[in-house]
Short mmCIF file of N, CA and C in Angstrom, two decimals:
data_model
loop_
_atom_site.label_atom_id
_atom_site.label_comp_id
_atom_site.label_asym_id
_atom_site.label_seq_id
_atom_site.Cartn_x
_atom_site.Cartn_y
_atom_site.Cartn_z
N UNK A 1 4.39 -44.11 -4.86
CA UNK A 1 3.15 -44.85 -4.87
C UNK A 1 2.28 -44.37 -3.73
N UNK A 2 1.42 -43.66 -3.73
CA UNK A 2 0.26 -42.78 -2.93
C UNK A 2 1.14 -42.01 -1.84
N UNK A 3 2.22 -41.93 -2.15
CA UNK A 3 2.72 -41.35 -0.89
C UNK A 3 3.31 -42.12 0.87
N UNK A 4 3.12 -43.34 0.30
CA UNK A 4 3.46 -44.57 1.47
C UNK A 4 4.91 -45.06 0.80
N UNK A 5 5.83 -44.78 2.02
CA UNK A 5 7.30 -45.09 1.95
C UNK A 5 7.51 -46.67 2.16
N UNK A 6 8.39 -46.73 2.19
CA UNK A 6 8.78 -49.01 2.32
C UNK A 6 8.41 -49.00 3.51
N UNK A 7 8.55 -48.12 4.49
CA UNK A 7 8.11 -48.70 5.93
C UNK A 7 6.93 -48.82 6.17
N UNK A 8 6.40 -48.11 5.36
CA UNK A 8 4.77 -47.96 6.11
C UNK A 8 3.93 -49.59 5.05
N UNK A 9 4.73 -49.29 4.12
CA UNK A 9 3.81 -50.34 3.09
C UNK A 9 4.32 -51.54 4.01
N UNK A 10 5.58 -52.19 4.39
CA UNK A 10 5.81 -53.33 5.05
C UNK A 10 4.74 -53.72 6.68
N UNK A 11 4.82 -52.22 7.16
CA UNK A 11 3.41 -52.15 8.24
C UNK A 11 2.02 -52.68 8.03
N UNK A 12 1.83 -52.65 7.09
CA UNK A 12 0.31 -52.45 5.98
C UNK A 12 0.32 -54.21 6.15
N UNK A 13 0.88 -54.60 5.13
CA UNK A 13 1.38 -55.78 4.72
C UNK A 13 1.44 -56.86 6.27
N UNK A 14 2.45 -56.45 7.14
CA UNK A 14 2.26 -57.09 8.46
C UNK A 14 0.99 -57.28 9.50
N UNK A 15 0.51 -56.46 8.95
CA UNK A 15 -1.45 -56.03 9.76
C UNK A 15 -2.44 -56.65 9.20
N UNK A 16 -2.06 -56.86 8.09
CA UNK A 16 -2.90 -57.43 6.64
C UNK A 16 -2.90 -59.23 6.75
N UNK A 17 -1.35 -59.37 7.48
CA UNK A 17 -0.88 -60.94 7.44
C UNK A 17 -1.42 -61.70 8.99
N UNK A 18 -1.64 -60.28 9.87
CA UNK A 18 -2.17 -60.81 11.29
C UNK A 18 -3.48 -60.47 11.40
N UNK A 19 -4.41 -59.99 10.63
CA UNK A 19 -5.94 -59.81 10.84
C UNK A 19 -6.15 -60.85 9.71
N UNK A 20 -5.79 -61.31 8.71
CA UNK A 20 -6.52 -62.15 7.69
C UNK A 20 -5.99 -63.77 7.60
N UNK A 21 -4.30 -63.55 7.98
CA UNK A 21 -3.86 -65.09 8.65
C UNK A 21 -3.26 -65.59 7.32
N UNK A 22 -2.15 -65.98 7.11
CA UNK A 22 -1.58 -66.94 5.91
C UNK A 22 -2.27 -67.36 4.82
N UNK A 23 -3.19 -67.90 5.38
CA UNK A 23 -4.08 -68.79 4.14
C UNK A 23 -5.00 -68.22 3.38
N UNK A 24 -5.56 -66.90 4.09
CA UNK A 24 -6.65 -66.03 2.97
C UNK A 24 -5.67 -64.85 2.61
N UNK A 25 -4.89 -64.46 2.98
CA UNK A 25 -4.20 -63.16 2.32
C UNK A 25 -3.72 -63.37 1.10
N UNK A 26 -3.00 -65.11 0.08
CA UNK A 26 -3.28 -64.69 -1.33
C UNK A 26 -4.32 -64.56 -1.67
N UNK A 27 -5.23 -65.05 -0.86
CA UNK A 27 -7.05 -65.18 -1.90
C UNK A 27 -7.73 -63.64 -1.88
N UNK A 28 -7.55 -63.13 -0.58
CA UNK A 28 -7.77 -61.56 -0.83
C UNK A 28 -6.76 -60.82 -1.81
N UNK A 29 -5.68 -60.82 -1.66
CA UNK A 29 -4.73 -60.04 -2.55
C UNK A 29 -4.98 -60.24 -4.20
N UNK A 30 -5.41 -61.75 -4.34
CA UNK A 30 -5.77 -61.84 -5.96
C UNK A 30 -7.14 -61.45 -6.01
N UNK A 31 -8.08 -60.98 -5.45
CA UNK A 31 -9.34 -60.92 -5.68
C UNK A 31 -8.98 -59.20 -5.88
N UNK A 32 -8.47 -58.64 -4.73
CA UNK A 32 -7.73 -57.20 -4.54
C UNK A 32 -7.58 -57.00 -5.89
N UNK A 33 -6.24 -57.35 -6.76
CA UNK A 33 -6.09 -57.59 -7.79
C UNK A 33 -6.67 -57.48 -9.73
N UNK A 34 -7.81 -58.60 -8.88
CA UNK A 34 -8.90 -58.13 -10.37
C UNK A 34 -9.73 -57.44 -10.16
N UNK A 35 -10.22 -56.76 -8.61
CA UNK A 35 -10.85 -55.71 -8.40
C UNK A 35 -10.34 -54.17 -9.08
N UNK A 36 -8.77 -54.04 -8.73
CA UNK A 36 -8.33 -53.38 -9.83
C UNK A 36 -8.21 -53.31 -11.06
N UNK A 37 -7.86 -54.23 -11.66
CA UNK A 37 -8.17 -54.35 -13.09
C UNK A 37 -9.32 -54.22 -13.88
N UNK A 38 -10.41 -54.79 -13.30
CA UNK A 38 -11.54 -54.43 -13.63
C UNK A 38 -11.87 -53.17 -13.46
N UNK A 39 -11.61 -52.58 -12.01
CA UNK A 39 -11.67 -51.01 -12.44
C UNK A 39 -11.39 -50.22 -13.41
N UNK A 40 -9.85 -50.51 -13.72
CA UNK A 40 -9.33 -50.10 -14.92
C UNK A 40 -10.03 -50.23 -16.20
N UNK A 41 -10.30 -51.30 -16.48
CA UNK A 41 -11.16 -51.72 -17.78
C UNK A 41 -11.71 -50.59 -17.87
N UNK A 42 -13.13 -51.00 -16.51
CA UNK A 42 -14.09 -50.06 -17.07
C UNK A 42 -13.97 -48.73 -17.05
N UNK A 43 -13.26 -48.05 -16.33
CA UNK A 43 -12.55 -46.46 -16.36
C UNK A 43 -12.19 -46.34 -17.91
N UNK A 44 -11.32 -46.95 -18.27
CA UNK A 44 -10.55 -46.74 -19.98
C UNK A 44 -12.46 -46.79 -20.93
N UNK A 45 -13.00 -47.44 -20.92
CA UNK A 45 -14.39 -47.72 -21.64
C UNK A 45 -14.67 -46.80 -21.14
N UNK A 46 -15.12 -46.39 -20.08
CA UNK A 46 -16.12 -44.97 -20.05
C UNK A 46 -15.13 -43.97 -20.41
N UNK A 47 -14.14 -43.47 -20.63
CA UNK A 47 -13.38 -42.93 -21.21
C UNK A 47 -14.03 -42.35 -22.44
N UNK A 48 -13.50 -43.39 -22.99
CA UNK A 48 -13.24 -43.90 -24.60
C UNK A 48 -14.93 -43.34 -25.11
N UNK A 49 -15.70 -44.12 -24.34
CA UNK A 49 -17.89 -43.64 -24.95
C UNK A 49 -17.38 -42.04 -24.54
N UNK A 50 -17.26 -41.45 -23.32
CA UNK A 50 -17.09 -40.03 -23.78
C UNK A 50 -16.31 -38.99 -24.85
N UNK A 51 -15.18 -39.41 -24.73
CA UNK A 51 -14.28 -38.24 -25.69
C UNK A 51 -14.56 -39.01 -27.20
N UNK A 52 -15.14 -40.02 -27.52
CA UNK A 52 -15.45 -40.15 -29.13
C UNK A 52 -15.99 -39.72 -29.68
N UNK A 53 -17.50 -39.48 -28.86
CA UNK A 53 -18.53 -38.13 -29.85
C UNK A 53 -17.86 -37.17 -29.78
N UNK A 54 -17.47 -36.58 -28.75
CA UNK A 54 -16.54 -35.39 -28.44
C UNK A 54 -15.30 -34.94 -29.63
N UNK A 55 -14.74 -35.86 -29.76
CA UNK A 55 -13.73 -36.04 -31.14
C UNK A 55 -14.63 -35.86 -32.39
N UNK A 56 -15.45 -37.17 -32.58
CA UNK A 56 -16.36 -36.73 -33.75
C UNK A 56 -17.44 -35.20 -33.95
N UNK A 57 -17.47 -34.62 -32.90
CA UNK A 57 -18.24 -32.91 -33.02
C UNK A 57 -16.90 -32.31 -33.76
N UNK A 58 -15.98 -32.22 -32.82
CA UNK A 58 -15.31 -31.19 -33.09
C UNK A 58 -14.94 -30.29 -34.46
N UNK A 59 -14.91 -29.48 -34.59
CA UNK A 59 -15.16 -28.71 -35.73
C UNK A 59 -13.55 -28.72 -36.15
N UNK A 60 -13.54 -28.63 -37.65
CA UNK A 60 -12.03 -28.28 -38.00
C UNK A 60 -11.72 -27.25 -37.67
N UNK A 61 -9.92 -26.64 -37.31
CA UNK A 61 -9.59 -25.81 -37.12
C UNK A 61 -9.47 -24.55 -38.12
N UNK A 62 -10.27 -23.35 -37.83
CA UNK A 62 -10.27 -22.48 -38.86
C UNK A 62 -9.15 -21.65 -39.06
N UNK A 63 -8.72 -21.19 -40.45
CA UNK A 63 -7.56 -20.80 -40.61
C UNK A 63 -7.26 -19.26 -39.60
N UNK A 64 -6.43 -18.67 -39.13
CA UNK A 64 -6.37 -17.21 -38.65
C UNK A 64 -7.21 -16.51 -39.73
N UNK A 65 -8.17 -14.90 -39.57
CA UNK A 65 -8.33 -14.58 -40.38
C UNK A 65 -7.09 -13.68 -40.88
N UNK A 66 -7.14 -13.27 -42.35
CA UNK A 66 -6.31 -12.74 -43.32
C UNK A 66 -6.63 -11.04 -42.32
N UNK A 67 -5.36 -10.63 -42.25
CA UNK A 67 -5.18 -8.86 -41.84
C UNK A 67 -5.11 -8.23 -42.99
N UNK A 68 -5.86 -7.06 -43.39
CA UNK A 68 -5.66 -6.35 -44.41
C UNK A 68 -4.76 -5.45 -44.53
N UNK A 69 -4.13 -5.70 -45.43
CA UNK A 69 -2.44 -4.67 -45.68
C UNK A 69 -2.70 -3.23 -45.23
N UNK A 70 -1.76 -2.49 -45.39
CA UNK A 70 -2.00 -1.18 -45.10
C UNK A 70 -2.33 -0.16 -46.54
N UNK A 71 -1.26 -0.84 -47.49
CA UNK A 71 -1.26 -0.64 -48.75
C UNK A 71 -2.54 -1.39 -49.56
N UNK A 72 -3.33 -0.69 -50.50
CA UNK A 72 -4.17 -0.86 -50.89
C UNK A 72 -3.22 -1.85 -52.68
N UNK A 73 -4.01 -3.00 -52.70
CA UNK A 73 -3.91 -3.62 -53.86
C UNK A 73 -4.21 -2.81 -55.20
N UNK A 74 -3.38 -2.98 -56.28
CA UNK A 74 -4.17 -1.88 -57.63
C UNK A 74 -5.12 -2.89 -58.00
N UNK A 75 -6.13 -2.49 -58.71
CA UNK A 75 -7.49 -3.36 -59.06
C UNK A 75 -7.08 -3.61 -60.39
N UNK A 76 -6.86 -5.30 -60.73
CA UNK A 76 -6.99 -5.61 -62.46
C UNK A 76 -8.02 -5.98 -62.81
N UNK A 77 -7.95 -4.96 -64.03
CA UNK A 77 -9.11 -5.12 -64.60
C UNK A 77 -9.22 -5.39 -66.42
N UNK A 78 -8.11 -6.23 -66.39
CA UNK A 78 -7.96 -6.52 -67.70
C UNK A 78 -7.64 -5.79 -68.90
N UNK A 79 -6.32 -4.86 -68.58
CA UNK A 79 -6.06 -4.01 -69.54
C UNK A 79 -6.62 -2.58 -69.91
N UNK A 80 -7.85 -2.35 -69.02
CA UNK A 80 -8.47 -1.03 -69.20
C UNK A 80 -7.13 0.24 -68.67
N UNK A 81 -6.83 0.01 -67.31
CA UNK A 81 -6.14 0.90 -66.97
C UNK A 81 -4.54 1.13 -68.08
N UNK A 82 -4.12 0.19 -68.78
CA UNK A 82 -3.05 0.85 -70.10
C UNK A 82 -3.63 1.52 -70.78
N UNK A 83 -4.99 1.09 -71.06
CA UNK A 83 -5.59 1.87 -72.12
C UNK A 83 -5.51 3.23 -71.65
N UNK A 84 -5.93 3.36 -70.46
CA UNK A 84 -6.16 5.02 -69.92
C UNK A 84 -5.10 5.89 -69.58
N UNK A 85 -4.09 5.14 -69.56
CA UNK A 85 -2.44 5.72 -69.53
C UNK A 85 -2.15 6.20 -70.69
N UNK A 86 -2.18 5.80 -71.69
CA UNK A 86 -1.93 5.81 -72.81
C UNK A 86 -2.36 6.89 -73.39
N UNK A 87 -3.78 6.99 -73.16
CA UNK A 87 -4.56 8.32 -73.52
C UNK A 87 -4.48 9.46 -72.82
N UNK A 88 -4.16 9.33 -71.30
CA UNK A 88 -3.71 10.52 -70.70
C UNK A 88 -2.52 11.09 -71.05
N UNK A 89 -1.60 10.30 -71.90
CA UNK A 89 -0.21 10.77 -72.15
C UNK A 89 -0.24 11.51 -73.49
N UNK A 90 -1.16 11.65 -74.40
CA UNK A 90 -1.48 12.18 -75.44
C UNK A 90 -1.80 13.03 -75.53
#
């Protein structure tokens, strides 16, 4: 927790109990308290208003493009090329 070991936080705590005195140190500590929380709130909300348009832009992910073989595809073309086999063999 921030880098403060049990000793130092019990120091904190003892300094806290002799500058503010018994009777206001819960009333500061709960005010302490929803000062944090409220921080929090509003941190998570401004959050949230930024990365939503941000989410809603984002573009879909496009597929990799296709690598072209090394080997060339034969072209169909609907039966012409039997025809021309056929006749070259004659």
């Amino acid at each position: 927790m921030f880098g403060i070991g049990m000793p130092e936080l019990i120091l904190i705590l003892l300094v806290a109990l002799l500058v503010l005195g018994p009777k206001r140190l819960p009333e500061v500590a709960r005010s302490l308290g929803r000062g944090m929380a409220e921080f929090r709130r509003t941190s998570s909300e401004l959050r949230e208003t930024i990365t939503a348009p941000l989410e809603e832009r984002a573009p879909d992910p496009k597929p990799p493009p296709q690598v072209a073989s090394e080997e060339p595809k034969p072209a169909q073309s609907g039966g012409d090329e039997e025809g021309r086999e056929e006749s070259s063999n004659e």
